[in-house]
Amino acid sequence: MKLSIIAAVVVLALAHGTFADELDDLLKDVHAKMSKDFSDIINNPEVKSQAQLFLDEKRGQLEPAVEQIQPHVDPFIEKVQSFFDRLREELAKTSNK
């Protein structure tokens, strides 16, 4: 009985080691293929062209919105800058005391 249990454990250990090696090889192959495929996609001139067209289109859509928002942002930036300038002055006064 003990001999059959020991034999079963040995067989399972060997099978596990073989499976682990096969799995490791499989993962390495998948990683290599994914890296190559991703590189091929990124270096594809058609994909680069489509990406550039997409960016240009989105830039064209955002520029009018930025032009509408900009007049409201500038006064806000001035107020925030003024606040921090006053804060800096107050901190300088308190640190000199």
XYZ file of N, CA, C and O in Angstrom:
388
model
N 0.819 -1.184 0.000
C 0.000 0.000 0.000
C 0.868 1.255 0.000
O 0.616 2.180 -0.756
N 1.880 1.273 0.899
C 2.750 2.428 0.974
C 3.507 2.616 -0.335
O 3.722 3.738 -0.784
N 3.900 1.520 -0.936
C 4.648 1.585 -2.182
C 3.803 2.213 -3.294
O 4.306 3.023 -4.078
N 2.536 1.880 -3.358
C 1.672 2.438 -4.405
C 1.429 3.937 -4.179
O 1.349 4.710 -5.129
N 1.342 4.353 -2.930
C 1.176 5.783 -2.635
C 2.435 6.547 -3.021
O 2.364 7.609 -3.641
N 3.595 5.986 -2.690
C 4.861 6.629 -3.044
C 4.995 6.704 -4.563
O 5.386 7.736 -5.117
N 4.636 5.642 -5.254
C 4.705 5.630 -6.720
C 3.753 6.676 -7.308
O 4.103 7.387 -8.255
N 2.569 6.783 -6.743
C 1.596 7.769 -7.230
C 2.123 9.188 -7.027
O 1.994 10.044 -7.901
N 2.726 9.451 -5.875
C 3.289 10.778 -5.589
C 4.420 11.096 -6.562
O 4.508 12.213 -7.087
N 5.265 10.125 -6.835
C 6.372 10.332 -7.779
C 5.832 10.624 -9.168
O 6.291 11.542 -9.850
N 4.837 9.855 -9.606
C 4.246 10.077 -10.936
C 3.616 11.467 -10.998
O 3.788 12.188 -11.992
N 2.894 11.850 -9.964
C 2.276 13.179 -9.945
C 3.321 14.288 -9.948
O 3.159 15.304 -10.630
N 4.390 14.089 -9.212
C 5.455 15.103 -9.173
C 6.099 15.254 -10.545
O 6.353 16.372 -11.009
N 6.370 14.133 -11.197
C 6.953 14.196 -12.546
C 5.990 14.840 -13.534
O 6.395 15.649 -14.376
N 4.720 14.479 -13.435
C 3.713 15.058 -14.327
C 3.596 16.561 -14.079
O 3.484 17.347 -15.023
N 3.630 16.941 -12.821
C 3.530 18.361 -12.486
C 4.718 19.119 -13.072
O 4.561 20.190 -13.650
N 5.918 18.586 -12.933
C 7.116 19.231 -13.469
C 7.042 19.371 -14.981
O 7.367 20.416 -15.537
N 6.600 18.324 -15.664
C 6.471 18.361 -17.113
C 5.422 19.386 -17.523
O 5.628 20.170 -18.444
N 4.292 19.387 -16.814
C 3.229 20.344 -17.117
C 3.710 21.776 -16.902
O 3.423 22.666 -17.698
N 4.441 22.006 -15.824
C 4.953 23.345 -15.526
C 5.906 23.810 -16.622
O 5.860 24.967 -17.044
N 6.763 22.916 -17.096
C 7.682 23.268 -18.183
C 6.920 23.600 -19.462
O 7.226 24.561 -20.153
N 5.906 22.796 -19.774
C 5.103 23.038 -20.975
C 4.349 24.364 -20.853
O 4.272 25.133 -21.814
N 3.824 24.626 -19.673
C 3.101 25.873 -19.447
C 4.043 27.067 -19.571
O 3.691 28.086 -20.177
N 5.231 26.944 -19.025
C 6.218 28.012 -19.117
C 6.575 28.280 -20.582
O 6.636 29.433 -21.013
N 6.797 27.216 -21.348
C 7.103 27.377 -22.772
C 5.939 28.035 -23.508
O 6.137 28.910 -24.357
N 4.733 27.604 -23.182
C 3.549 28.165 -23.819
C 3.424 29.664 -23.517
O 3.167 30.466 -24.416
N 3.633 30.039 -22.263
C 3.551 31.447 -21.891
C 4.620 32.281 -22.588
O 4.364 33.407 -23.015
N 5.813 31.732 -22.714
C 6.879 32.441 -23.433
C 6.509 32.630 -24.901
O 6.732 33.706 -25.472
N 5.933 31.607 -25.512
C 5.513 31.701 -26.913
C 4.417 32.748 -27.085
O 4.442 33.549 -28.029
N 3.447 32.737 -26.180
C 2.355 33.711 -26.254
C 2.898 35.127 -26.086
O 2.527 36.045 -26.821
N 3.811 35.304 -25.149
C 4.410 36.626 -24.926
C 5.155 37.092 -26.171
O 5.021 38.252 -26.588
N 5.934 36.212 -26.757
C 6.693 36.575 -27.952
C 5.754 36.932 -29.106
O 5.968 37.921 -29.818
N 4.701 36.145 -29.297
C 3.757 36.413 -30.388
C 3.020 37.719 -30.154
O 2.860 38.519 -31.081
N 2.575 37.963 -28.919
C 1.868 39.206 -28.634
C 2.788 40.409 -28.839
O 2.362 41.435 -29.384
N 4.028 40.300 -28.429
C 4.981 41.400 -28.616
C 5.189 41.687 -30.090
O 5.190 42.842 -30.522
N 5.353 40.627 -30.877
C 5.557 40.794 -32.316
C 4.322 41.394 -32.974
O 4.419 42.337 -33.770
N 3.136 40.872 -32.632
C 1.897 41.387 -33.223
C 1.680 42.848 -32.854
O 1.291 43.658 -33.699
N 1.935 43.190 -31.614
C 1.764 44.573 -31.176
C 2.746 45.485 -31.913
O 2.375 46.568 -32.355
N 3.961 45.032 -32.048
C 4.964 45.803 -32.780
C 4.553 45.980 -34.233
O 4.693 47.067 -34.802
N 4.035 44.931 -34.840
C 3.572 45.015 -36.230
C 2.437 46.027 -36.370
O 2.394 46.796 -37.331
N 1.523 46.024 -35.418
C 0.394 46.961 -35.470
C 0.891 48.394 -35.332
O 0.483 49.281 -36.084
N 1.776 48.626 -34.388
C 2.262 49.987 -34.144
C 3.082 50.504 -35.321
O 3.016 51.691 -35.643
N 3.828 49.645 -35.952
C 4.684 50.075 -37.061
C 3.974 50.064 -38.412
O 4.581 50.402 -39.421
N 2.711 49.706 -38.416
C 1.938 49.675 -39.648
C 1.623 51.109 -40.088
O 0.993 51.859 -39.354
N 2.041 51.504 -41.301
C 1.798 52.880 -41.755
C 0.310 53.233 -41.821
O -0.082 54.375 -41.558
N -0.525 52.264 -42.134
C -1.960 52.529 -42.222
C -2.524 52.870 -40.841
O -3.342 53.785 -40.693
N -2.081 52.148 -39.827
C -2.543 52.417 -38.465
C -2.068 53.796 -38.017
O -2.825 54.566 -37.409
N -0.817 54.127 -38.345
C -0.298 55.452 -37.989
C -1.122 56.540 -38.666
O -1.460 57.555 -38.052
N -1.452 56.330 -39.911
C -2.243 57.304 -40.659
C -3.632 57.468 -40.043
O -4.130 58.585 -39.874
N -4.267 56.357 -39.700
C -5.595 56.413 -39.087
C -5.538 57.118 -37.729
O -6.431 57.899 -37.392
N -4.493 56.851 -36.966
C -4.350 57.495 -35.664
C -4.173 59.006 -35.829
O -4.762 59.793 -35.088
N -3.379 59.401 -36.804
C -3.154 60.827 -37.039
C -4.447 61.515 -37.481
O -4.767 62.610 -37.021
N -5.204 60.853 -38.349
C -6.496 61.407 -38.779
C -7.446 61.554 -37.587
O -8.144 62.567 -37.455
N -7.469 60.564 -36.729
C -8.314 60.610 -35.534
C -7.930 61.789 -34.650
O -8.791 62.545 -34.185
N -6.623 61.951 -34.419
C -6.161 63.051 -33.566
C -6.491 64.403 -34.183
O -6.912 65.328 -33.485
N -6.293 64.525 -35.478
C -6.609 65.788 -36.154
C -8.095 66.111 -36.061
O -8.486 67.254 -35.824
N -8.927 65.089 -36.229
C -10.375 65.282 -36.136
C -10.772 65.728 -34.736
O -11.565 66.678 -34.572
N -10.242 65.071 -33.722
C -10.584 65.428 -32.342
C -10.056 66.815 -31.984
O -10.715 67.570 -31.269
N -8.881 67.150 -32.494
C -8.324 68.486 -32.242
C -9.259 69.537 -32.847
O -9.546 70.563 -32.233
N -9.739 69.271 -34.058
C -10.664 70.192 -34.709
C -11.962 70.343 -33.942
O -12.569 71.413 -33.933
N -12.405 69.289 -33.295
C -13.630 69.358 -32.507
C -13.420 70.095 -31.186
O -14.327 70.761 -30.687
N -12.223 69.994 -30.612
C -11.972 70.592 -29.305
C -11.607 72.071 -29.379
O -11.870 72.825 -28.444
N -10.999 72.504 -30.473
C -10.538 73.893 -30.557
C -11.671 74.904 -30.369
O -11.502 75.882 -29.640
N -12.848 74.713 -30.989
C -13.933 75.684 -30.734
C -14.365 75.713 -29.259
O -14.650 76.788 -28.718
N -14.369 74.570 -28.617
C -14.739 74.531 -27.201
C -13.710 75.267 -26.354
O -14.060 76.005 -25.425
N -12.447 75.094 -26.679
C -11.381 75.772 -25.937
C -11.503 77.277 -26.123
O -11.340 78.050 -25.172
N -11.824 77.712 -27.329
C -11.977 79.151 -27.590
C -13.138 79.733 -26.793
O -13.081 80.885 -26.363
N -14.183 78.938 -26.565
C -15.319 79.418 -25.771
C -15.000 79.436 -24.281
O -15.470 80.300 -23.545
N -14.204 78.501 -23.839
C -13.896 78.383 -22.409
C -12.788 79.350 -21.987
O -12.792 79.858 -20.867
N -11.852 79.625 -22.871
C -10.668 80.414 -22.532
C -10.997 81.757 -21.873
O -10.359 82.122 -20.880
N -11.968 82.526 -22.370
C -12.263 83.808 -21.708
C -12.702 83.652 -20.248
O -12.522 84.558 -19.443
N -13.257 82.520 -19.902
C -13.686 82.282 -18.521
C -12.545 81.758 -17.656
O -12.546 81.947 -16.440
N -11.601 81.124 -18.278
C -10.486 80.526 -17.540
C -9.472 81.594 -17.123
O -8.945 81.559 -16.012
N -9.197 82.543 -18.010
C -8.180 83.555 -17.718
C -8.470 84.336 -16.434
O -7.580 84.471 -15.580
N -9.698 84.858 -16.232
C -9.969 85.555 -14.960
C -9.834 84.635 -13.741
O -9.356 85.066 -12.684
N -10.230 83.396 -13.893
C -10.098 82.441 -12.791
C -8.629 82.247 -12.432
O -8.256 82.240 -11.248
N -7.789 82.097 -13.440
C -6.344 81.921 -13.203
C -5.781 83.146 -12.494
O -4.978 83.026 -11.564
N -6.209 84.332 -12.903
C -5.729 85.557 -12.258
C -6.144 85.601 -10.787
O -5.354 85.978 -9.923
N -7.380 85.204 -10.491
C -7.851 85.195 -9.105
C -7.070 84.200 -8.259
O -6.693 84.491 -7.123
N -6.826 83.022 -8.808
C -6.073 81.998 -8.070
C -4.641 82.482 -7.840
O -4.094 82.335 -6.734
N -4.040 83.084 -8.860
C -2.671 83.591 -8.726
C -2.620 84.688 -7.656
O -1.712 84.706 -6.824
N -3.608 85.566 -7.668
C -3.681 86.632 -6.674
C -3.825 86.047 -5.265
O -3.173 86.510 -4.324
N -4.659 85.038 -5.130
C -4.842 84.390 -3.832
C -3.522 83.821 -3.316
O -3.145 84.020 -2.164
N -2.785 83.112 -4.184
C -1.522 82.522 -3.752
C -0.462 83.577 -3.469
O 0.369 83.410 -2.579
N -0.501 84.686 -4.201
C 0.441 85.769 -3.911
C 0.189 86.340 -2.522
O 1.124 86.559 -1.748
N -1.110 86.576 -2.200
C -1.447 87.082 -0.863
C -1.079 86.062 0.218
O -0.578 86.421 1.283
N -1.328 84.810 -0.054
C -0.992 83.755 0.900
C 0.515 83.718 1.149
O 0.964 83.608 2.292
N 1.290 83.825 0.079
C 2.752 83.839 0.204
C 3.208 85.026 1.056
O 4.095 84.889 1.917
N 2.582 86.193 0.822
C 2.940 87.383 1.604
C 2.622 87.181 3.083
O 3.422 87.535 3.949
N 1.454 86.617 3.368
C 1.074 86.370 4.757
C 2.007 85.369 5.428
O 2.395 85.550 6.584
N 2.373 84.323 4.699
C 3.300 83.348 5.265
C 4.664 83.966 5.513
O 5.327 83.653 6.512
N 5.100 84.844 4.616
C 6.386 85.508 4.794
C 6.340 86.405 6.032
O 7.322 86.470 6.789
N 5.222 87.100 6.243
C 5.084 87.968 7.409
C 5.135 87.156 8.712
O 5.784 87.552 9.664
N 4.420 86.027 8.734
C 4.373 85.233 9.957
C 5.694 84.532 10.229
O 6.047 84.295 11.376
N 6.437 84.201 9.191
C 7.712 83.521 9.417
C 8.794 84.499 9.867
O 9.780 84.111 10.478
N 8.618 85.817 9.604
C 9.589 86.827 10.022
C 9.391 87.227 11.475
O 10.257 87.835 12.076
N 8.269 86.906 12.058
C 7.992 87.316 13.445
C 8.719 86.478 14.435
O 9.199 85.485 14.391
